[in-house]
Amino acid sequence: MATLSVVIPSYNEEKMVPITARTISSLLQDAGISFELLFVDDGSNDRTWEEIEHAATIPSQCIHGVHFSRNFGKEAAIMAGLSEAVGDCCVVIDCDLQHPPEKIIEMYHLWEEGYEVVEGVKSSRGSESGLHRFAAHSFYSLISSATGFDMENASDFKLLDRKAVDVITHMREKNAFFRALSSWVGFKTTTVSFDVQERMEGESKWSTASLVKYAVRNIASFSTAPMQIVTFLGVLMLVVSVVMGIVSLVQKILGMALGGFTTVIILQLFSSSIIMISIGIVGYYIARIFEEVKNRPPVYYQQNLR
């Protein structure tokens, strides 16, 4: 029988670990699915690891754990969990159960039908503040434009076939963006929609500052778009310099310009635009170097008939 690995990144979730372990294991047992629960303690400073150790003593819950030496972040916890998972397919789900665990069974049945990536797509974002909702929309619009994938309602809640897991875990990137990488690798994909649930216990670990940091880090790690901003501004400056140059020449011809003013304005605008475009060209080559040092393969074969 195929085995399902459930990877559960956890940070300061001492109250949720026993609830999550009990809830998910009970659902999978009732569905007759062979499974393992893999909790990854992301350097928590509460009793999260002790709760994981205690839960692992209950044989029926099939729990394993990984304990980080310090807080390395959710992306690192997900990648560590996938590296340690031994199942034929893996589901990543948050420990706070805001991702509805009953959807795991639906994902698993879709995997049995032959889908290799099952994306959890948010149909609603729960009770977020207006500022948080606006920031999330802005971030996903930017990352969707930068990556070429529609990530507007994407989440870390997804199922991956063993082939997809092996591809992602063999990436050599130190700052991998799991949510985008799982789309980048391809494979036969479908989606499952879900409503974000309210927390049962504890508080969200995501502050506005941490969300901004998360957004900046992942846009920079997965996209070279920020480097092209200088090129865009350089071209814009060149257009402005041409317009201002024409205006200055007209004023000079009509005798309305101050002595030497026209020459200074034209030289400054033109030289500034050339410098910015030059920096943009250098940025383009740095972007290509950035893509090469990731050492991603050009393609992955879905099948190879010879």
GROMACS .gro file of C-alpha atoms in nm:
model
  306
    1MET     CA    1   0.000   0.000   0.000
    2ALA     CA    2   0.119   0.350  -0.087
    3THR     CA    3   0.233   0.562   0.206
    4LEU     CA    4   0.147   0.927   0.256
    5SER     CA    5   0.392   1.155   0.438
    6VAL     CA    6   0.242   1.465   0.600
    7VAL     CA    7   0.504   1.737   0.656
    8ILE     CA    8   0.404   1.981   0.932
    9PRO     CA    9   0.631   2.283   0.988
   10SER     CA   10   0.590   2.404   1.347
   11TYR     CA   11   0.712   2.715   1.525
   12ASN     CA   12   0.599   2.784   1.883
   13GLU     CA   13   0.299   2.555   1.841
   14GLU     CA   14   0.306   2.369   2.174
   15LYS     CA   15  -0.072   2.393   2.207
   16MET     CA   16  -0.143   2.283   1.851
   17VAL     CA   17   0.095   1.987   1.816
   18PRO     CA   18  -0.120   1.735   2.011
   19ILE     CA   19  -0.441   1.862   1.847
   20THR     CA   20  -0.291   1.847   1.498
   21ALA     CA   21  -0.139   1.502   1.554
   22ARG     CA   22  -0.467   1.365   1.688
   23THR     CA   23  -0.684   1.524   1.418
   24ILE     CA   24  -0.480   1.428   1.112
   25SER     CA   25  -0.393   1.075   1.226
   26SER     CA   26  -0.758   1.005   1.309
   27LEU     CA   27  -0.874   1.128   0.967
   28LEU     CA   28  -0.618   0.921   0.778
   29GLN     CA   29  -0.683   0.608   0.986
   30ASP     CA   30  -1.057   0.635   0.920
   31ALA     CA   31  -0.985   0.674   0.548
   32GLY     CA   32  -0.763   0.363   0.548
   33ILE     CA   33  -0.455   0.553   0.428
   34SER     CA   34  -0.108   0.439   0.536
   35PHE     CA   35   0.074   0.746   0.662
   36GLU     CA   36   0.348   0.911   0.865
   37LEU     CA   37   0.330   1.253   1.029
   38LEU     CA   38   0.657   1.444   1.015
   39PHE     CA   39   0.669   1.746   1.246
   40VAL     CA   40   0.954   1.991   1.186
   41ASP     CA   41   1.026   2.209   1.490
   42ASP     CA   42   1.168   2.532   1.347
   43GLY     CA   43   1.375   2.626   1.653
   44SER     CA   44   1.075   2.698   1.878
   45ASN     CA   45   1.136   2.866   2.214
   46ASP     CA   46   0.839   2.702   2.385
   47ARG     CA   47   0.757   2.334   2.448
   48THR     CA   48   0.686   2.246   2.084
   49TRP     CA   49   0.963   1.985   2.064
   50GLU     CA   50   0.864   1.823   2.393
   51GLU     CA   51   0.507   1.794   2.265
   52ILE     CA   52   0.633   1.635   1.942
   53GLU     CA   53   0.841   1.386   2.143
   54HIS     CA   54   0.540   1.301   2.356
   55ALA     CA   55   0.312   1.259   2.054
   56ALA     CA   56   0.570   1.026   1.897
   57THR     CA   57   0.529   0.784   2.188
   58ILE     CA   58   0.172   0.709   2.071
   59PRO     CA   59   0.218   0.429   1.813
   60SER     CA   60  -0.115   0.482   1.638
   61GLN     CA   61  -0.018   0.836   1.536
   62CYS     CA   62   0.296   0.729   1.340
   63ILE     CA   63   0.483   1.048   1.427
   64HIS     CA   64   0.844   1.142   1.346
   65GLY     CA   65   1.013   1.471   1.420
   66VAL     CA   66   1.297   1.698   1.317
   67HIS     CA   67   1.433   1.959   1.560
   68PHE     CA   68   1.627   2.262   1.427
   69SER     CA   69   1.913   2.410   1.629
   70ARG     CA   70   1.752   2.756   1.586
   71ASN     CA   71   1.478   2.927   1.390
   72PHE     CA   72   1.565   2.900   1.020
   73GLY     CA   73   1.222   2.990   0.878
   74LYS     CA   74   0.926   2.810   0.729
   75GLU     CA   75   1.084   2.748   0.388
   76ALA     CA   76   1.376   2.566   0.550
   77ALA     CA   77   1.134   2.363   0.765
   78ILE     CA   78   0.935   2.255   0.460
   79MET     CA   79   1.247   2.154   0.267
   80ALA     CA   80   1.384   1.961   0.566
   81GLY     CA   81   1.052   1.781   0.606
   82LEU     CA   82   1.040   1.683   0.239
   83SER     CA   83   1.401   1.561   0.259
   84GLU     CA   84   1.317   1.336   0.554
   85ALA     CA   85   0.982   1.211   0.422
   86VAL     CA   86   0.973   0.853   0.294
   87GLY     CA   87   0.617   0.838   0.156
   88ASP     CA   88   0.516   0.776  -0.204
   89CYS     CA   89   0.357   1.120  -0.190
   90CYS     CA   90   0.385   1.410   0.054
   91VAL     CA   91   0.144   1.671   0.181
   92VAL     CA   92   0.263   1.998   0.336
   93ILE     CA   93   0.019   2.149   0.586
   94ASP     CA   94   0.045   2.418   0.854
   95CYS     CA   95   0.043   2.307   1.217
   96ASP     CA   96  -0.225   2.561   1.309
   97LEU     CA   97  -0.485   2.368   1.102
   98GLN     CA   98  -0.590   2.678   0.914
   99HIS     CA   99  -0.545   2.447   0.618
  100PRO     CA  100  -0.843   2.209   0.657
  101PRO     CA  101  -0.697   1.860   0.719
  102GLU     CA  102  -0.997   1.682   0.562
  103LYS     CA  103  -0.876   1.814   0.225
  104ILE     CA  104  -0.573   1.584   0.257
  105ILE     CA  105  -0.797   1.286   0.177
  106GLU     CA  106  -0.935   1.461  -0.133
  107MET     CA  107  -0.579   1.538  -0.244
  108TYR     CA  108  -0.473   1.178  -0.186
  109HIS     CA  109  -0.758   1.042  -0.400
  110LEU     CA  110  -0.664   1.284  -0.680
  111TRP     CA  111  -0.307   1.153  -0.656
  112GLU     CA  112  -0.442   0.798  -0.689
  113GLU     CA  113  -0.611   0.913  -1.010
  114GLY     CA  114  -0.270   1.004  -1.152
  115TYR     CA  115  -0.213   1.368  -1.058
  116GLU     CA  116   0.141   1.437  -0.940
  117VAL     CA  117   0.095   1.785  -0.789
  118VAL     CA  118  -0.227   1.883  -0.615
  119GLU     CA  119  -0.229   2.252  -0.527
  120GLY     CA  120  -0.437   2.386  -0.240
  121VAL     CA  121  -0.594   2.710  -0.364
  122LYS     CA  122  -0.755   2.956  -0.123
  123SER     CA  123  -1.116   3.036  -0.206
  124SER     CA  124  -1.120   3.276   0.091
  125ARG     CA  125  -0.843   3.414   0.312
  126GLY     CA  126  -1.028   3.404   0.644
  127SER     CA  127  -1.044   3.695   0.887
  128GLU     CA  128  -0.744   3.898   0.770
  129SER     CA  129  -0.713   4.271   0.824
  130GLY     CA  130  -0.758   4.503   0.527
  131LEU     CA  131  -0.388   4.597   0.535
  132HIS     CA  132  -0.281   4.232   0.545
  133ARG     CA  133  -0.515   4.146   0.257
  134PHE     CA  134  -0.384   4.438   0.047
  135ALA     CA  135  -0.021   4.344   0.120
  136ALA     CA  136  -0.085   3.979   0.029
  137HIS     CA  137  -0.259   4.078  -0.295
  138SER     CA  138   0.028   4.312  -0.388
  139PHE     CA  139   0.292   4.048  -0.312
  140TYR     CA  140   0.121   3.772  -0.511
  141SER     CA  141   0.057   4.005  -0.804
  142LEU     CA  142   0.428   4.089  -0.811
  143ILE     CA  143   0.545   3.730  -0.774
  144SER     CA  144   0.292   3.609  -1.036
  145SER     CA  145   0.424   3.866  -1.285
  146ALA     CA  146   0.785   3.781  -1.201
  147THR     CA  147   0.750   3.402  -1.222
  148GLY     CA  148   0.489   3.367  -1.495
  149PHE     CA  149   0.267   3.150  -1.272
  150ASP     CA  150  -0.071   3.249  -1.130
  151MET     CA  151  -0.003   3.254  -0.756
  152GLU     CA  152  -0.278   3.492  -0.650
  153ASN     CA  153  -0.443   3.236  -0.421
  154ALA     CA  154  -0.155   2.991  -0.388
  155SER     CA  155  -0.053   2.837  -0.056
  156ASP     CA  156   0.201   2.596   0.091
  157PHE     CA  157  -0.083   2.345   0.136
  158LYS     CA  158  -0.028   2.091  -0.140
  159LEU     CA  159   0.041   1.729  -0.224
  160LEU     CA  160   0.347   1.626  -0.422
  161ASP     CA  161   0.423   1.291  -0.583
  162ARG     CA  162   0.756   1.132  -0.493
  163LYS     CA  163   0.896   1.236  -0.832
  164ALA     CA  164   0.815   1.602  -0.766
  165VAL     CA  165   0.952   1.578  -0.410
  166ASP     CA  166   1.282   1.434  -0.535
  167VAL     CA  167   1.313   1.711  -0.794
  168ILE     CA  168   1.258   1.986  -0.535
  169THR     CA  169   1.483   1.836  -0.267
  170HIS     CA  170   1.768   1.801  -0.516
  171MET     CA  171   1.763   2.174  -0.590
  172ARG     CA  172   2.083   2.338  -0.464
  173GLU     CA  173   1.926   2.673  -0.378
  174LYS     CA  174   1.986   2.789  -0.022
  175ASN     CA  175   1.684   3.022  -0.022
  176ALA     CA  176   1.424   2.815  -0.203
  177PHE     CA  177   1.070   2.954  -0.242
  178PHE     CA  178   0.868   2.634  -0.204
  179ARG     CA  179   0.535   2.782  -0.314
  180ALA     CA  180   0.680   2.889  -0.650
  181LEU     CA  181   0.918   2.594  -0.698
  182SER     CA  182   0.633   2.345  -0.675
  183SER     CA  183   0.473   2.523  -0.972
  184TRP     CA  184   0.803   2.564  -1.157
  185VAL     CA  185   0.880   2.190  -1.165
  186GLY     CA  186   0.559   2.119  -1.357
  187PHE     CA  187   0.420   1.762  -1.367
  188LYS     CA  188   0.053   1.672  -1.398
  189THR     CA  189  -0.122   1.927  -1.177
  190THR     CA  190  -0.470   1.992  -1.045
  191THR     CA  191  -0.615   2.208  -0.769
  192VAL     CA  192  -0.830   2.174  -0.458
  193SER     CA  193  -1.001   2.484  -0.322
  194PHE     CA  194  -1.034   2.549   0.050
  195ASP     CA  195  -1.142   2.816   0.295
  196VAL     CA  196  -0.882   2.932   0.546
  197GLN     CA  197  -0.994   2.820   0.893
  198GLU     CA  198  -0.967   3.007   1.220
  199ARG     CA  199  -0.693   2.907   1.463
  200MET     CA  200  -0.797   2.673   1.745
  201GLU     CA  201  -0.513   2.772   1.980
  202GLY     CA  202  -0.225   3.019   1.990
  203GLU     CA  203  -0.157   3.326   1.778
  204SER     CA  204  -0.030   3.385   1.428
  205LYS     CA  205   0.350   3.406   1.401
  206TRP     CA  206   0.330   3.637   1.100
  207SER     CA  207   0.368   4.007   1.181
  208THR     CA  208   0.354   4.277   0.915
  209ALA     CA  209   0.733   4.315   0.934
  210SER     CA  210   0.793   3.941   0.892
  211LEU     CA  211   0.553   3.930   0.594
  212VAL     CA  212   0.739   4.216   0.424
  213LYS     CA  213   1.071   4.042   0.488
  214TYR     CA  214   0.925   3.716   0.355
  215ALA     CA  215   0.799   3.890   0.040
  216VAL     CA  216   1.127   4.070  -0.033
  217ARG     CA  217   1.337   3.758   0.026
  218ASN     CA  218   1.126   3.535  -0.197
  219ILE     CA  219   1.089   3.785  -0.480
  220ALA     CA  220   1.467   3.832  -0.476
  221SER     CA  221   1.538   3.458  -0.454
  222PHE     CA  222   1.301   3.354  -0.733
  223SER     CA  223   1.300   3.650  -0.971
  224THR     CA  224   1.545   3.891  -1.132
  225ALA     CA  225   1.270   4.148  -1.197
  226PRO     CA  226   1.398   4.398  -0.934
  227MET     CA  227   1.727   4.424  -1.124
  228GLN     CA  228   1.543   4.532  -1.436
  229ILE     CA  229   1.382   4.829  -1.260
  230VAL     CA  230   1.698   5.035  -1.319
  231THR     CA  231   1.678   4.964  -1.693
  232PHE     CA  232   1.315   5.076  -1.701
  233LEU     CA  233   1.397   5.393  -1.509
  234GLY     CA  234   1.692   5.460  -1.741
  235VAL     CA  235   1.471   5.438  -2.049
  236LEU     CA  236   1.212   5.660  -1.878
  237MET     CA  237   1.485   5.910  -1.795
  238LEU     CA  238   1.602   5.903  -2.159
  239VAL     CA  239   1.250   5.986  -2.278
  240VAL     CA  240   1.229   6.270  -2.025
  241SER     CA  241   1.572   6.400  -2.133
  242VAL     CA  242   1.463   6.407  -2.499
  243VAL     CA  243   1.144   6.599  -2.412
  244MET     CA  244   1.326   6.840  -2.179
  245GLY     CA  245   1.603   6.883  -2.436
  246ILE     CA  246   1.351   6.985  -2.702
  247VAL     CA  247   1.187   7.229  -2.458
  248SER     CA  248   1.525   7.377  -2.365
  249LEU     CA  249   1.625   7.418  -2.733
  250VAL     CA  250   1.296   7.590  -2.813
  251GLN     CA  251   1.350   7.827  -2.518
  252LYS     CA  252   1.705   7.891  -2.642
  253ILE     CA  253   1.583   7.973  -2.994
  254LEU     CA  254   1.314   8.204  -2.859
  255GLY     CA  255   1.565   8.375  -2.634
  256MET     CA  256   1.386   8.271  -2.316
  257ALA     CA  257   1.668   8.056  -2.168
  258LEU     CA  258   1.941   8.168  -1.930
  259GLY     CA  259   2.295   8.160  -2.060
  260GLY     CA  260   2.446   7.811  -2.039
  261PHE     CA  261   2.128   7.670  -1.885
  262THR     CA  262   2.024   7.473  -2.197
  263THR     CA  263   2.357   7.299  -2.233
  264VAL     CA  264   2.373   7.200  -1.866
  265ILE     CA  265   2.017   7.061  -1.862
  266ILE     CA  266   2.062   6.856  -2.180
  267LEU     CA  267   2.399   6.715  -2.068
  268GLN     CA  268   2.274   6.622  -1.720
  269LEU     CA  269   1.956   6.453  -1.841
  270PHE     CA  270   2.128   6.267  -2.124
  271SER     CA  271   2.427   6.151  -1.915
  272SER     CA  272   2.198   6.039  -1.628
  273SER     CA  273   1.982   5.831  -1.860
  274ILE     CA  274   2.287   5.669  -2.026
  275ILE     CA  275   2.436   5.582  -1.685
  276MET     CA  276   2.110   5.427  -1.566
  277ILE     CA  277   2.066   5.226  -1.887
  278SER     CA  278   2.428   5.106  -1.856
  279ILE     CA  279   2.366   4.996  -1.497
  280GLY     CA  280   2.053   4.818  -1.620
  281ILE     CA  281   2.257   4.630  -1.882
  282VAL     CA  282   2.508   4.525  -1.616
  283GLY     CA  283   2.211   4.420  -1.401
  284TYR     CA  284   2.083   4.202  -1.686
  285TYR     CA  285   2.410   4.009  -1.699
  286ILE     CA  286   2.415   3.978  -1.319
  287ALA     CA  287   2.062   3.838  -1.346
  288ARG     CA  288   2.186   3.574  -1.590
  289ILE     CA  289   2.468   3.486  -1.348
  290PHE     CA  290   2.210   3.467  -1.069
  291GLU     CA  291   2.005   3.217  -1.272
  292GLU     CA  292   2.313   3.007  -1.354
  293VAL     CA  293   2.442   2.977  -0.996
  294LYS     CA  294   2.107   2.830  -0.891
  295ASN     CA  295   2.219   2.530  -1.097
  296ARG     CA  296   1.865   2.434  -1.192
  297PRO     CA  297   1.841   2.187  -1.481
  298PRO     CA  298   1.692   2.332  -1.800
  299VAL     CA  299   1.406   2.080  -1.809
  300TYR     CA  300   1.265   1.776  -1.630
  301TYR     CA  301   1.129   1.484  -1.828
  302GLN     CA  302   0.774   1.378  -1.749
  303GLN     CA  303   0.829   1.064  -1.957
  304ASN     CA  304   1.101   0.951  -2.196
  305LEU     CA  305   1.004   0.696  -2.460
  306ARG     CA  306   1.303   0.562  -2.651
   0.00000   0.00000   0.00000
